[in-house]
Coordinates of N, CA and C in Angstrom, one line a residue:
M11 N -10.5 2.8 0.3 CA -9.2 2.4 -0.1 C -9.2 0.9 -0.4
A12 N -8.4 0.5 -1.3 CA -8.3 -0.9 -1.6 C -7.3 -1.6 -0.7
E13 N -7.6 -3.0 -0.6 CA -6.7 -3.8 0.3 C -5.4 -4.1 -0.6
A14 N -4.3 -4.1 0.1 CA -3.0 -4.4 -0.5 C -2.8 -5.9 -0.4
T15 N -1.6 -6.4 -0.8 CA -1.3 -7.8 -0.7 C -1.2 -8.2 0.8
A16 N -1.4 -9.5 1.0 CA -1.5 -10.0 2.4 C -0.1 -9.8 3.1
K17 N 1.0 -9.7 2.4 CA 2.3 -9.5 3.0 C 2.3 -8.2 3.7
Q18 N 1.8 -7.1 3.1 CA 1.9 -5.8 3.6 C 0.7 -5.4 4.4
G19 N -0.5 -5.9 4.0 CA -1.7 -5.5 4.7 C -2.5 -4.5 4.0
L20 N -3.1 -3.7 4.8 CA -4.0 -2.6 4.3 C -3.3 -1.4 3.9
V21 N -4.0 -0.6 3.1 CA -3.4 0.7 2.7 C -4.1 1.8 3.6
H22 N -3.2 2.6 4.1 CA -3.7 3.7 5.0 C -3.3 5.0 4.5
R23 N -4.1 6.0 4.9 CA -3.8 7.4 4.5 C -3.0 8.0 5.7
V24 N -1.9 8.6 5.4 CA -1.0 9.1 6.4 C -0.9 10.6 6.1
H25 N -1.2 11.4 7.1 CA -1.1 12.9 7.1 C 0.3 13.2 7.5
I26 N 1.0 14.0 6.6 CA 2.4 14.5 6.9 C 2.3 15.9 7.5
P27 N 2.8 16.1 8.7 CA 2.8 17.4 9.3 C 3.7 18.4 8.5
V28 N 3.4 19.6 8.5 CA 4.1 20.7 7.7 C 5.6 20.6 7.9
T29 N 6.0 20.4 9.2 CA 7.4 20.4 9.5 C 8.2 19.2 8.9
M30 N 7.4 18.1 8.5 CA 8.1 16.9 7.9 C 7.8 16.8 6.4
R31 N 7.1 17.8 5.8 CA 6.8 17.7 4.4 C 8.0 17.7 3.4
P32 N 9.1 18.4 3.8 CA 10.3 18.3 2.9 C 10.7 16.8 2.7
L33 N 10.4 15.9 3.6 CA 10.7 14.5 3.4 C 9.8 13.8 2.4
S34 N 8.6 14.3 2.3 CA 7.6 13.7 1.4 C 7.4 14.5 0.1
A35 N 8.4 15.3 -0.3 CA 8.4 16.1 -1.5 C 7.2 17.1 -1.4
G36 N 6.8 17.5 -0.2 CA 5.7 18.5 -0.1 C 4.3 17.9 0.0
E37 N 4.2 16.6 -0.1 CA 2.9 15.9 0.0 C 2.3 16.0 1.3
E38 N 1.0 16.4 1.4 CA 0.3 16.5 2.7 C -0.2 15.1 3.1
W39 N -0.6 14.3 2.2 CA -1.2 13.0 2.4 C -0.4 12.0 1.5
V40 N -0.1 10.8 2.1 CA 0.5 9.7 1.3 C -0.2 8.4 1.7
E41 N -0.3 7.5 0.8 CA -0.9 6.2 1.1 C 0.2 5.2 1.4
V42 N 0.1 4.5 2.5 CA 1.2 3.6 2.9 C 0.5 2.3 3.3
E43 N 1.1 1.1 3.0 CA 0.7 -0.2 3.4 C 1.2 -0.5 4.7
G44 N 0.5 -1.4 5.5 CA 1.1 -1.9 6.7 C 0.0 -2.5 7.6
N45 N 0.4 -3.3 8.5 CA -0.5 -4.0 9.4 C -0.4 -3.4 10.8
S46 N 0.5 -2.5 11.1 CA 0.7 -1.9 12.4 C 1.3 -0.5 12.2
V47 N 1.2 0.3 13.2 CA 1.8 1.6 13.1 C 3.3 1.5 12.8
R48 N 4.0 0.6 13.5 CA 5.4 0.4 13.2 C 5.7 0.1 11.8
Q49 N 4.9 -0.8 11.2 CA 5.2 -1.2 9.8 C 4.9 -0.1 8.9
I50 N 3.9 0.7 9.2 CA 3.5 1.9 8.4 C 4.7 2.8 8.4
I51 N 5.3 3.1 9.6 CA 6.4 4.0 9.7 C 7.6 3.5 8.8
R52 N 7.9 2.2 8.9 CA 9.0 1.6 8.2 C 8.7 1.7 6.7
N53 N 7.5 1.4 6.3 CA 7.2 1.5 4.8 C 7.2 2.9 4.3
L54 N 6.7 3.8 5.2 CA 6.8 5.3 4.8 C 8.3 5.7 4.6
D55 N 9.2 5.2 5.4 CA 10.6 5.5 5.3 C 11.2 4.9 4.0
E56 N 10.7 3.8 3.6 CA 11.1 3.2 2.3 C 10.7 4.1 1.1
I57 N 9.5 4.6 1.2 CA 9.0 5.5 0.1 C 9.6 6.8 0.2
H58 N 9.8 7.4 1.4 CA 10.3 8.7 1.6 C 11.4 8.6 2.7
P59 N 12.6 8.3 2.4 CA 13.6 8.2 3.4 C 13.8 9.4 4.4
G60 N 14.0 9.1 5.6 CA 14.1 10.1 6.6 C 13.1 10.0 7.7
F61 N 11.9 9.4 7.4 CA 10.8 9.4 8.4 C 11.1 8.5 9.6
L62 N 11.8 7.4 9.4 CA 12.1 6.5 10.5 C 12.9 7.3 11.6
D63 N 13.9 8.0 11.1 CA 14.7 8.8 12.1 C 13.9 9.9 12.8
K64 N 12.9 10.4 12.1 CA 12.1 11.5 12.7 C 11.1 11.0 13.7
L65 N 10.6 9.8 13.4 CA 9.4 9.2 14.1 C 9.7 8.2 15.2
M66 N 10.8 7.5 15.1 CA 11.1 6.4 16.0 C 12.5 6.5 16.5
V67 N 12.7 6.1 17.8 CA 14.0 6.0 18.5 C 13.9 4.7 19.3
D68 N 14.9 3.8 19.0 CA 15.0 2.5 19.7 C 13.7 1.7 19.7
G69 N 13.0 1.7 18.6 CA 11.8 0.9 18.5 C 10.5 1.6 19.1
R70 N 10.6 2.8 19.5 CA 9.5 3.5 20.1 C 9.3 4.8 19.4
M71 N 8.1 5.4 19.6 CA 7.9 6.8 19.1 C 9.0 7.7 19.6
A72 N 9.5 8.5 18.7 CA 10.5 9.5 19.1 C 9.9 10.5 20.2
P73 N 10.7 10.9 21.1 CA 10.3 11.9 22.1 C 9.7 13.1 21.3
G74 N 8.6 13.6 21.8 CA 8.0 14.8 21.2 C 7.2 14.5 20.0
V75 N 6.9 13.3 19.7 CA 6.1 12.9 18.5 C 5.0 12.0 19.0
A76 N 3.7 12.2 18.6 CA 2.6 11.4 18.9 C 2.0 10.9 17.6
V77 N 1.2 9.8 17.7 CA 0.5 9.3 16.5 C -0.9 9.2 16.9
A78 N -1.8 9.6 16.0 CA -3.2 9.4 16.1 C -3.7 8.5 15.0
V79 N -4.4 7.4 15.4 CA -5.0 6.5 14.4 C -6.5 6.7 14.4
D80 N -7.1 7.2 13.3 CA -8.5 7.5 13.3 C -8.9 8.4 14.4
G81 N -8.1 9.4 14.8 CA -8.4 10.4 15.8 C -8.1 10.0 17.2
V82 N -7.6 8.8 17.4 CA -7.2 8.3 18.8 C -5.7 8.3 18.9
V83 N -5.2 9.1 19.9 CA -3.8 9.1 20.1 C -3.3 7.8 20.8
T84 N -2.3 7.3 20.3 CA -1.8 6.0 20.8 C -0.3 5.9 20.8
N85 N 0.3 5.1 21.6 CA 1.7 4.7 21.5 C 1.9 3.3 21.2
A86 N 0.8 2.6 20.9 CA 0.9 1.1 20.6 C 1.3 0.9 19.2
L87 N 2.6 0.7 19.0 CA 3.1 0.6 17.6 C 2.8 -0.8 17.0
L88 N 2.6 -1.8 17.8 CA 2.5 -3.2 17.3 C 1.1 -3.7 17.2
V89 N 0.1 -3.0 17.7 CA -1.3 -3.4 17.7 C -1.7 -3.6 16.2
P90 N -2.2 -4.8 15.9 CA -2.7 -4.9 14.5 C -3.8 -4.0 14.1
L91 N -3.7 -3.4 12.9 CA -4.8 -2.6 12.4 C -5.7 -3.4 11.6
Q92 N -7.0 -3.4 11.9 CA -7.9 -4.3 11.3 C -8.6 -3.8 10.1
Q93 N -8.5 -2.5 9.8 CA -9.1 -1.8 8.7 C -8.2 -0.7 8.2
S94 N -8.5 -0.1 7.1 CA -7.8 1.0 6.6 C -8.0 2.2 7.5
C95 N -7.0 2.9 7.8 CA -7.1 4.0 8.8 C -6.5 5.3 8.2
E96 N -6.7 6.4 9.0 CA -6.0 7.7 8.8 C -5.1 7.8 9.9
L97 N -3.8 8.1 9.6 CA -2.8 8.3 10.7 C -2.3 9.7 10.6
F98 N -2.2 10.3 11.8 CA -1.6 11.7 11.9 C -0.4 11.6 12.8
F99 N 0.8 12.0 12.3 CA 1.9 12.1 13.2 C 1.9 13.6 13.7
I100 N 2.0 13.7 15.0 CA 1.9 15.0 15.6 C 3.1 15.4 16.4
P101 N 3.9 16.3 15.8 CA 5.1 16.7 16.5 C 4.7 17.7 17.6
A102 N 5.5 17.7 18.7 CA 5.3 18.6 19.8 C 5.5 20.0 19.3
I103 N 4.7 20.9 19.9 CA 4.9 22.3 19.6 C 5.6 23.0 20.7
G104 N 6.7 23.6 20.4 CA 7.5 24.3 21.4 C 7.0 25.7 21.6
G105 N 7.4 26.3 22.7 CA 7.0 27.7 23.0 C 6.9 27.9 24.5
G106 N 6.6 29.0 24.8 CA 6.6 29.3 26.3 C 5.5 30.2 26.6

């Protein structure tokens, strides 16, 4: 992946879970610029409105949603990303 402008940072591949694909016009993967998970979520919301409300509440990951960066689950939204990554937003699965 190519580097983006210094203002936005790197370009990352973001996997959109099936339950959120109506927000991305059915796209399974989208490319989003950003220097941190929080910035990626905000930029994703600019491209495909509705993601911010699904993924964040009061500046934190929404309850029942996790994020994995290159396969590592994290809740560190502000940690700088040093290279292009793959992000997976993982909604909780209900059931009994």
